[in-house]
Short mmCIF file of C-alpha atoms in Angstrom, two decimals:
data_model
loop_
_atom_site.label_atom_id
_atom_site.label_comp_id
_atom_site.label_asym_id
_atom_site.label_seq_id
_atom_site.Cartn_x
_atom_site.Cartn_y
_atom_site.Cartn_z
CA UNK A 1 0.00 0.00 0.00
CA UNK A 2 1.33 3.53 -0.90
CA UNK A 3 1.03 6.33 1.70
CA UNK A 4 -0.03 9.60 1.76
CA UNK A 5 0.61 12.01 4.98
CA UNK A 6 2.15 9.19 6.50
CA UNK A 7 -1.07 7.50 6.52
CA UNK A 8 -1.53 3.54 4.86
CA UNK A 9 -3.92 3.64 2.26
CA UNK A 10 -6.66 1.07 2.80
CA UNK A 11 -8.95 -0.43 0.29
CA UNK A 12 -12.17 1.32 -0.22
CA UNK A 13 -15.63 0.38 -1.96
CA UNK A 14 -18.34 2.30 -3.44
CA UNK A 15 -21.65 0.05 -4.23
CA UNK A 16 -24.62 2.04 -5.42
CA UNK A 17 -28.23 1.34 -5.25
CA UNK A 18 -28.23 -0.78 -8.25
CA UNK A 19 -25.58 -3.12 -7.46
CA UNK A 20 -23.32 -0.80 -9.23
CA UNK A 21 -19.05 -1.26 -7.98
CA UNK A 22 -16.32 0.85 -7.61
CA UNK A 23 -13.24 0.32 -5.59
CA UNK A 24 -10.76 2.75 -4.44
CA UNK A 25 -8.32 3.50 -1.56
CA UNK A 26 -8.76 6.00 1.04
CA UNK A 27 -6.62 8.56 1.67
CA UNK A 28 -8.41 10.13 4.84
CA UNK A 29 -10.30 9.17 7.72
CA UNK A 30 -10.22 5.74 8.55
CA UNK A 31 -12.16 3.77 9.12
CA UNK A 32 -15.74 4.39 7.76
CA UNK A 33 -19.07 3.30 6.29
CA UNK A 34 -21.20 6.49 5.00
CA UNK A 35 -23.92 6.42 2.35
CA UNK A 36 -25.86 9.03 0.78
CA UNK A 37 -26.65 10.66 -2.65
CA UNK A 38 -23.74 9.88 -4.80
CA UNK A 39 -23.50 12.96 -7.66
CA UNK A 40 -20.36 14.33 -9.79
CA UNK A 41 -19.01 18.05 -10.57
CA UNK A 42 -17.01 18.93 -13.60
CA UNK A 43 -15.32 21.89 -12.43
CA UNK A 44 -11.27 20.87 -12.84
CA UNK A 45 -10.91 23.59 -9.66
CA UNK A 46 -12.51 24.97 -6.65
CA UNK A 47 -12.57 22.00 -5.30
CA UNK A 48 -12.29 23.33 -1.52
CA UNK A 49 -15.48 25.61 -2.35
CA UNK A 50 -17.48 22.40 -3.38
CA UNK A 51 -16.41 20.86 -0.05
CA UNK A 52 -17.90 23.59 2.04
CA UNK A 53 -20.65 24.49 0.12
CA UNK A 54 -23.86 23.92 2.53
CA UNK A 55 -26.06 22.69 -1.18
CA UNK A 56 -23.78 19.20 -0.84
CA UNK A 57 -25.08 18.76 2.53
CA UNK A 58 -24.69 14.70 3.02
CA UNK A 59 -23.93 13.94 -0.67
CA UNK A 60 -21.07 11.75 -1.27
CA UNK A 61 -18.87 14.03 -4.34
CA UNK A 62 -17.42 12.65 -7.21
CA UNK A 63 -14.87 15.69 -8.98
CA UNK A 64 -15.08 14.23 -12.66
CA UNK A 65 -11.02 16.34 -13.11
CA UNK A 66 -8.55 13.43 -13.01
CA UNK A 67 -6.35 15.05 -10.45
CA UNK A 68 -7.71 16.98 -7.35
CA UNK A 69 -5.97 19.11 -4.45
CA UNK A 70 -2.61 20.11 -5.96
CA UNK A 71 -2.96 24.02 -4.59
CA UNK A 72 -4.41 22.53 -1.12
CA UNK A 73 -6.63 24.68 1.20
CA UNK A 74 -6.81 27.48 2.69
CA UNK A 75 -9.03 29.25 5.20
CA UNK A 76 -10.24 32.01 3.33
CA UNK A 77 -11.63 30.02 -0.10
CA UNK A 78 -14.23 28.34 2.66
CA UNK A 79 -17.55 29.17 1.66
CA UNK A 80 -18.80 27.71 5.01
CA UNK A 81 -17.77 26.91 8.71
CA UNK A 82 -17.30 22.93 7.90
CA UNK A 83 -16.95 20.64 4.95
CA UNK A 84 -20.62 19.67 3.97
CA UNK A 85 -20.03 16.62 1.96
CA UNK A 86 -20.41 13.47 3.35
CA UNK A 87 -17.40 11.88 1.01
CA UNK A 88 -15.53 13.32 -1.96
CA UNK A 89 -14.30 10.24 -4.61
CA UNK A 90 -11.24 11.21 -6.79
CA UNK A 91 -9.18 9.62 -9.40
CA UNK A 92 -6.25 11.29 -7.89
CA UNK A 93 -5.72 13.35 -4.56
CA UNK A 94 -2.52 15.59 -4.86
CA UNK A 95 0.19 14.69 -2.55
CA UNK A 96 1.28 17.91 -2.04
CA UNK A 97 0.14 21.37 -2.19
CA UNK A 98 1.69 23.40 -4.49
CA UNK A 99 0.76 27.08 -4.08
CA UNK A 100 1.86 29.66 -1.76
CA UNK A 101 -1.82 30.29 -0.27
CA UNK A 102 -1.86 26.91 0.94
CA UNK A 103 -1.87 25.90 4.65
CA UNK A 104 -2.95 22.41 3.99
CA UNK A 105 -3.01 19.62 1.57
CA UNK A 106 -6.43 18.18 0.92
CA UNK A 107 -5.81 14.72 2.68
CA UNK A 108 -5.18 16.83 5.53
CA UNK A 109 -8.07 19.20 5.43
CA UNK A 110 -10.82 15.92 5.13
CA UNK A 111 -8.38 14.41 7.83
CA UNK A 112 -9.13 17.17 10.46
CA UNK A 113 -13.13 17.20 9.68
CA UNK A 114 -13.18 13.45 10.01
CA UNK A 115 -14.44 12.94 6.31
CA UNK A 116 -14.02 10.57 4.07
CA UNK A 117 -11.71 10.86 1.14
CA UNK A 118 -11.25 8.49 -1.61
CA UNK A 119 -9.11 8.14 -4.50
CA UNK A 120 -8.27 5.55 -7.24
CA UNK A 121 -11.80 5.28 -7.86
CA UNK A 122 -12.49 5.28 -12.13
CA UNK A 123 -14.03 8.24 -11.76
CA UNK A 124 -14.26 8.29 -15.62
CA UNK A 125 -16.31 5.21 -15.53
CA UNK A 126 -18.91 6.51 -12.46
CA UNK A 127 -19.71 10.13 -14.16
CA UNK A 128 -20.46 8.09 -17.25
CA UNK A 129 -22.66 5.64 -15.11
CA UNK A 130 -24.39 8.86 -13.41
CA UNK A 131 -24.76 10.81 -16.01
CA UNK A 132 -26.41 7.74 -18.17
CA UNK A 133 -28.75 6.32 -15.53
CA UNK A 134 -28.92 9.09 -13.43
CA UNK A 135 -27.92 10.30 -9.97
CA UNK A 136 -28.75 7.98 -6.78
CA UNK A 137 -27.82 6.53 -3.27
CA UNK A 138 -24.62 5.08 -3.03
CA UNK A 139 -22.65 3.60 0.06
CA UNK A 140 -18.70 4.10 0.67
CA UNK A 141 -17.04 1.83 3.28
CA UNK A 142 -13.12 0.68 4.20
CA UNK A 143 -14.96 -1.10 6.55
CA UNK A 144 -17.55 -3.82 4.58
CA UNK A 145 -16.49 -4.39 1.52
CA UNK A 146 -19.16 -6.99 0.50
CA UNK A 147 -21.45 -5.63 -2.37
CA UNK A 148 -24.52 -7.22 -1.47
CA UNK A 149 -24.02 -5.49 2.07
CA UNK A 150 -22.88 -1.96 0.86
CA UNK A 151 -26.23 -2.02 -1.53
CA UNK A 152 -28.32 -2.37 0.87
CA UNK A 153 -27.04 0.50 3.15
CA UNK A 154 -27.58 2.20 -0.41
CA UNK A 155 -31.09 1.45 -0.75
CA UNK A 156 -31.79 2.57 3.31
CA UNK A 157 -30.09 5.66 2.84
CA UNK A 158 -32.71 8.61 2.53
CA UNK A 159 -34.57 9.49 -0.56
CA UNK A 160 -33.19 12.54 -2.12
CA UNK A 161 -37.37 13.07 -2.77
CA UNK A 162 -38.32 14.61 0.48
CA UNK A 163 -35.47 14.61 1.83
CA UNK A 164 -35.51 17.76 4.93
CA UNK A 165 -31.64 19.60 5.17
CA UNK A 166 -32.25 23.00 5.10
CA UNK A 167 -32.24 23.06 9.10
CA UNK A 168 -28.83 21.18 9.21
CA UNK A 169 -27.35 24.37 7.63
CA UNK A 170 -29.05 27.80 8.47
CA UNK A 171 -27.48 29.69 11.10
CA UNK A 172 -29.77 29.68 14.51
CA UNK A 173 -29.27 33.25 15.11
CA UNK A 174 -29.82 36.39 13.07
CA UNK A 175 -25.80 38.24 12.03
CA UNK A 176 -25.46 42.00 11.29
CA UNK A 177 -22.59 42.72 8.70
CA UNK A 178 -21.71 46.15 7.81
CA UNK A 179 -21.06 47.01 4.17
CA UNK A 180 -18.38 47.68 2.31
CA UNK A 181 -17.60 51.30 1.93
CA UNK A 182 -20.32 53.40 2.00
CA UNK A 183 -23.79 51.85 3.06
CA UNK A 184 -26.47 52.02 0.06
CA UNK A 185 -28.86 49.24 1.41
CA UNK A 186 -29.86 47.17 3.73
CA UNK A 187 -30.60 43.94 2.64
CA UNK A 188 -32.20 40.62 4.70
CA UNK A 189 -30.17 37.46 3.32
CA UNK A 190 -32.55 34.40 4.73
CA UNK A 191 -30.02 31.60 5.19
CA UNK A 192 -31.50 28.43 3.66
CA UNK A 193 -27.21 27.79 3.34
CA UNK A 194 -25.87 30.50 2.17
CA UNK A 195 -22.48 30.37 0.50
CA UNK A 196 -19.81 32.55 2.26
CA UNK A 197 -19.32 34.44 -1.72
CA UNK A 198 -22.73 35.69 -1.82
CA UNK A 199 -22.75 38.27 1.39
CA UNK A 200 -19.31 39.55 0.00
CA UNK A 201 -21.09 40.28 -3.74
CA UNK A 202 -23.93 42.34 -1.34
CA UNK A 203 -21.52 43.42 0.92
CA UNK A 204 -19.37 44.83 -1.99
CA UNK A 205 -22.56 46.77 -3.61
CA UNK A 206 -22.74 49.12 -0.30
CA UNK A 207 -25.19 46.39 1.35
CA UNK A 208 -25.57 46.35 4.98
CA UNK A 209 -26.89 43.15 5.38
CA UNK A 210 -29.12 40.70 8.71
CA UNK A 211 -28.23 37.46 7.59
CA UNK A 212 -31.39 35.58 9.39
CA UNK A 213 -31.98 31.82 9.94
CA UNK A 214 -34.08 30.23 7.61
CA UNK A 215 -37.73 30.04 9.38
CA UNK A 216 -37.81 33.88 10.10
CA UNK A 217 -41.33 35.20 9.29
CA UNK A 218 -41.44 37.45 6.75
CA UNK A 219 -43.29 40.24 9.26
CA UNK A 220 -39.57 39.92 11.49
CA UNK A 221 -37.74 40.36 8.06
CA UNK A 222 -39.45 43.30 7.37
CA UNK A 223 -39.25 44.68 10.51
CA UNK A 224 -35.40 45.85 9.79
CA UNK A 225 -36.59 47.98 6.92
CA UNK A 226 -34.61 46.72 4.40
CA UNK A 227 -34.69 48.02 1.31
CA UNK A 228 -34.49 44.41 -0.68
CA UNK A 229 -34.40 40.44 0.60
CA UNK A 230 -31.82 37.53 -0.56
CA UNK A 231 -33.06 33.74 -0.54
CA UNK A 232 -29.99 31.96 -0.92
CA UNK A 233 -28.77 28.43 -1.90
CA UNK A 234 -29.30 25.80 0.42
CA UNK A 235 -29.64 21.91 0.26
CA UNK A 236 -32.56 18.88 0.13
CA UNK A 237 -35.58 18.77 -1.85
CA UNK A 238 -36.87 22.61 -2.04
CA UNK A 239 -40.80 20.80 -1.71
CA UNK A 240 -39.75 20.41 2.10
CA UNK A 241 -38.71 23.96 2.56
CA UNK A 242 -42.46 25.34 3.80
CA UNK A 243 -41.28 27.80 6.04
CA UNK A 244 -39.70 29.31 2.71
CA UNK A 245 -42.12 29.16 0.57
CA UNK A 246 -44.81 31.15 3.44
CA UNK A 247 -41.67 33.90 4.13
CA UNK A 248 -41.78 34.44 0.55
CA UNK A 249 -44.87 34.51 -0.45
CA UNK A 250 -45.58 37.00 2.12
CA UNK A 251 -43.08 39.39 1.37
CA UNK A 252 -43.72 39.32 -2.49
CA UNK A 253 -44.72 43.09 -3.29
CA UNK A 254 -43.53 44.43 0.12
CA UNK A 255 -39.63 44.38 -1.01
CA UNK A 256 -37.94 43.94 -3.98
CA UNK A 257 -36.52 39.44 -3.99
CA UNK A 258 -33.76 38.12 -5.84
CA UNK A 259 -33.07 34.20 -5.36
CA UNK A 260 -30.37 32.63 -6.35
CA UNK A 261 -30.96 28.11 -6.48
CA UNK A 262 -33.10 27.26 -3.65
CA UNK A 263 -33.79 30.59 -3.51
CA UNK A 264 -34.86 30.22 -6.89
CA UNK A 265 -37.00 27.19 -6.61
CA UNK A 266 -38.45 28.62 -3.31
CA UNK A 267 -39.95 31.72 -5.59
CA UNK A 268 -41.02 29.64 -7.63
CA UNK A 269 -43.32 27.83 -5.22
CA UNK A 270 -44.43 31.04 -3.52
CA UNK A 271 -46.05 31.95 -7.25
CA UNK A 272 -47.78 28.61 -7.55
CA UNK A 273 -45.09 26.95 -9.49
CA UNK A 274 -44.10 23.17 -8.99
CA UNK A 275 -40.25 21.63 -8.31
CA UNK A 276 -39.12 18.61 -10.10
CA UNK A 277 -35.85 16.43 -9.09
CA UNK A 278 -33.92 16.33 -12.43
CA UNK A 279 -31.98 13.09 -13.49
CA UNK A 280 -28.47 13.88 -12.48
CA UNK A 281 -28.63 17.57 -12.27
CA UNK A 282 -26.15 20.27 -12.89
CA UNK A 283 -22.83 20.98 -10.78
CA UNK A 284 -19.99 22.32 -12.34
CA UNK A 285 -18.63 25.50 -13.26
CA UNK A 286 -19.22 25.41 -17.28
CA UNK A 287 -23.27 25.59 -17.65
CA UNK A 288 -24.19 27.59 -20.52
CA UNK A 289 -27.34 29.67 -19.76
CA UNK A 290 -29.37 31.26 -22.41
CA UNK A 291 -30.82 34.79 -21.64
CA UNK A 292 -34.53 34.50 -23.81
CA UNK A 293 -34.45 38.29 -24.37
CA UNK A 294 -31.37 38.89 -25.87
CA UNK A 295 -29.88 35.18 -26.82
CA UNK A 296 -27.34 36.00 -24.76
CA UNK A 297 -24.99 33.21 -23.28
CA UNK A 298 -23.46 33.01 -19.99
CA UNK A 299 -21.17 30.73 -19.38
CA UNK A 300 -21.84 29.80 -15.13
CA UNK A 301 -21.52 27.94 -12.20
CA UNK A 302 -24.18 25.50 -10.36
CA UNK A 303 -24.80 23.34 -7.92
CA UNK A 304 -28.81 22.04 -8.17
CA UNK A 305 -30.72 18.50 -8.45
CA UNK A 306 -34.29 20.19 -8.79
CA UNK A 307 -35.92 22.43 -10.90
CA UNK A 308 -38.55 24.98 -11.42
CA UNK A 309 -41.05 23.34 -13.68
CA UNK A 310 -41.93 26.00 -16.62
CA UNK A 311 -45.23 24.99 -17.09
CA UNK A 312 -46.19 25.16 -13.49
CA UNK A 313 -45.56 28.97 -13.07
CA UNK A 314 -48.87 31.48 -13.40
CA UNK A 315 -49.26 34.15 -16.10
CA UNK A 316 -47.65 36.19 -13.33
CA UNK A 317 -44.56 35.43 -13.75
CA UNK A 318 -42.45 34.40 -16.82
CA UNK A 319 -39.40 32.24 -17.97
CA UNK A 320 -35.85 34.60 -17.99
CA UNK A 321 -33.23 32.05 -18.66
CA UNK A 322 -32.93 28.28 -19.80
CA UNK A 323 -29.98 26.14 -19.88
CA UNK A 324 -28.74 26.07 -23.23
CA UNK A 325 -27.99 22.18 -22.85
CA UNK A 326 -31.29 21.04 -21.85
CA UNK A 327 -33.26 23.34 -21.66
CA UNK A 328 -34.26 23.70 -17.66
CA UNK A 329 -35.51 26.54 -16.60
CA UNK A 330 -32.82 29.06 -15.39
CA UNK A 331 -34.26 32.19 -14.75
CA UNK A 332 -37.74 33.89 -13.60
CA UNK A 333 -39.43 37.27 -12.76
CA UNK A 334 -42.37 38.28 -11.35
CA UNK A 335 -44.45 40.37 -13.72
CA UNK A 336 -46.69 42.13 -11.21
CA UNK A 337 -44.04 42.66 -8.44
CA UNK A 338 -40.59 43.11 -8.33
CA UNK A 339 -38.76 39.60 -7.58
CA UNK A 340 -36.12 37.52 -9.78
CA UNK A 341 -34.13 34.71 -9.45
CA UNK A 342 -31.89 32.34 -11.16
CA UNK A 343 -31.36 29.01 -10.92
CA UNK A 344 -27.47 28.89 -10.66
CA UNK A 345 -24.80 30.83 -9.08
CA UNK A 346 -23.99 34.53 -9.81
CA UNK A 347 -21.76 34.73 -7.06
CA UNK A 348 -19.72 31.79 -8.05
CA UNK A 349 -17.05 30.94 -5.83
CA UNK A 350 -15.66 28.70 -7.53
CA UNK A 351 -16.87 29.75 -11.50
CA UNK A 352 -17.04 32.58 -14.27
CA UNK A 353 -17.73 35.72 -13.25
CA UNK A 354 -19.98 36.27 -16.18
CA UNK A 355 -23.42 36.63 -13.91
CA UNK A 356 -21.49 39.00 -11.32
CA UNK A 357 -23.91 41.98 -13.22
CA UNK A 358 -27.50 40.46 -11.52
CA UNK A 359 -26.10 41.80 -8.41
CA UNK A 360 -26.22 45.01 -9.78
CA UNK A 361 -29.62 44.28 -11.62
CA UNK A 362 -30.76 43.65 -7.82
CA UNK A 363 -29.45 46.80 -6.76
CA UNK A 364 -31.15 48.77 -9.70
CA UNK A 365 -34.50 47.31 -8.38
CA UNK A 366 -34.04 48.65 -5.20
CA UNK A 367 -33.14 51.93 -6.35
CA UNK A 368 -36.16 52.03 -8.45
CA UNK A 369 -38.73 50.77 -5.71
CA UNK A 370 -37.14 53.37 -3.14
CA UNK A 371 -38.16 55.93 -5.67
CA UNK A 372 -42.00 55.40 -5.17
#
């Protein structure tokens, strides 16, 4: 057995819920037996970002890039207070970390948070499975490695459908953050998981922002004054998020929304629309969105298994943006009130900065409703 960190490298099995086989070593935190939602990213960086992103909450990662960790980690790229996913599966994990940001390696980094890591998996072989029959449970042990067994931990692990996480991530108390430079708004960010990048872009627009936990009513919300509201990312099926859906609903006309993924899928709820799970979904840092007014391409970053279904939404509100691969819907507005959102992630972190200017498209509809 090789070693990495000093640590021997034990042999490692991934069985998913159709009897499915891939085996690996790990290269952190031994031993274990975790299962959960097995899906894949395509990004060839921000790896660390994908780690602490609260939307992977209990999924088990698979980075499709055939070599992962080689600048390491750092504090500051953290987009959260913990590494979300459950596992991350690699074909390669870097030995060393080669840049001079780094203050660990990514062995290292999964080491100290006590999750799994797993390389020498064919990870060419498991996007191609995923992406052909579609995303599902998977178990990951160094611990059993008998198929039959590791299925059916597979099959008991929760449904994706219905599956309840948004609690597991939002912050129990309301935060005050000042903005940057001069203060132009105050904005309520309701923290379904909300990605670290997302109260810098508001931050950086002059926003003073509450960032409040993610069952505030939308009467406490409003009670701040702010001049516009955030619904951010978050994790789980976005059909479990009621709390979410009432907020919004409720403050639709009373403040100018902008939601960005769950965010998204909550507006699109609190208008009437439906959520679909898609068949493996999107994650990766090269989607190509399609603007419908101008034709328009943006070349951007998600992280989503569910979808606003276009044919669910009212004559109230109306289609902005589709993906320009399959055609999900990306984009909405409200036609009789001023909300937006979009289904991936303007704020990036990791990604193309080429949806950094809805930010400012958010601002622009405060401006305008502070004006009446």
């Amino acid at each position: 057995m090789s070693a990495i960190n000093g640590a021997k490298r034990v042999p490692v099995l991934l069985t998913l819920e159709d009897g499915s086989s891939f085996r690996g070593e790990a290269f952190a935190s031994q031993p274990f037996t975790v299962a959960g939602e097995v899906v894949f990213n395509t990004a060839m960086s921000g790896y660390q970002e994908v780690l602490t992103d609260p939307s992977y909450r209990r999924q088990i990662v698979c980075m499709a890039s055939p070599e992962i960790g080689n600048y390491g980690t750092n504090p500051d790229d953290a987009e959260s207070d913990r590494i979300q996913v459950t596992a991350l599966v690699v074909r390669q994990a870097s030995r060393r970390a080669s840049n001079w940001r780094a203050t660990r390696t990514i062995a290292a980094e999964l080491e100290q948070a006590g999750v799994p890591g797993v390389d020498g998996i064919d990870t060419r072989r498991l996007v191609r499975h995923l992406r052909t029959a579609g995303a599902m449970r998977g178990a990951l042990s160094s611990e059993a490695l008998d198929e039959r067994e590791l299925r059916r931990l597979a099959e008991e692990a929760p449904d994706p459908n219905g599956l309840a996480l948004v609690d597991e991530v939002s912050r129990d108390q309301p935060v005050e953050l000042e903005s940057d430079g001069p203060e132009r708004y105050r904005v309520v960010l309701y923290d379904f998981g909300a990605k670290a990048n997302i109260s810098r872009r508001l931050r950086a627009l002059g926003a003073r922002l509450l960032i409040v936990p993610a069952g505030t009513p939308a009467e406490r919300a409003l009670d701040w004054r702010p001049d516009g509201v955030m619904l951010s990312n978050g994790p789980g099926d976005p059909a479990t998020v009621g709390h979410g859906v009432r907020a919004t609903a409720e403050l639709l006309g009373r403040v100018p929304i902008f939601g960005i993924c769950l965010g998204h899928q909550l507006l699109g709820q609190a208008v009437g629309g439906r959520t679909v799970r898609l068949p493996f979904g999107h994650r990766g840092v090269n989607q190509p969105v399609v603007e419908l007014d101008t034709g328009r391409v943006s070349v951007t970053s998600h992280n989503h298994g569910f979808a606003v279904e276009a044919g669910s939404l009212p004559a109230t509100a109306r289609v902005t943006h589709r993906n320009a691969n399959d055609g999900v819907v990306e984009g909405l507005e409200c036609l009789d009130v001023p909300a937006f959102s979009v289904q991936y992630h303007p704020e990036a972190a990791p990604g193309p900065h080429d949806a950094y200017p809805l930010f400012q498209r958010f601002a622009a509809l405060m401006e305008s409703a502070s004006r009446r």
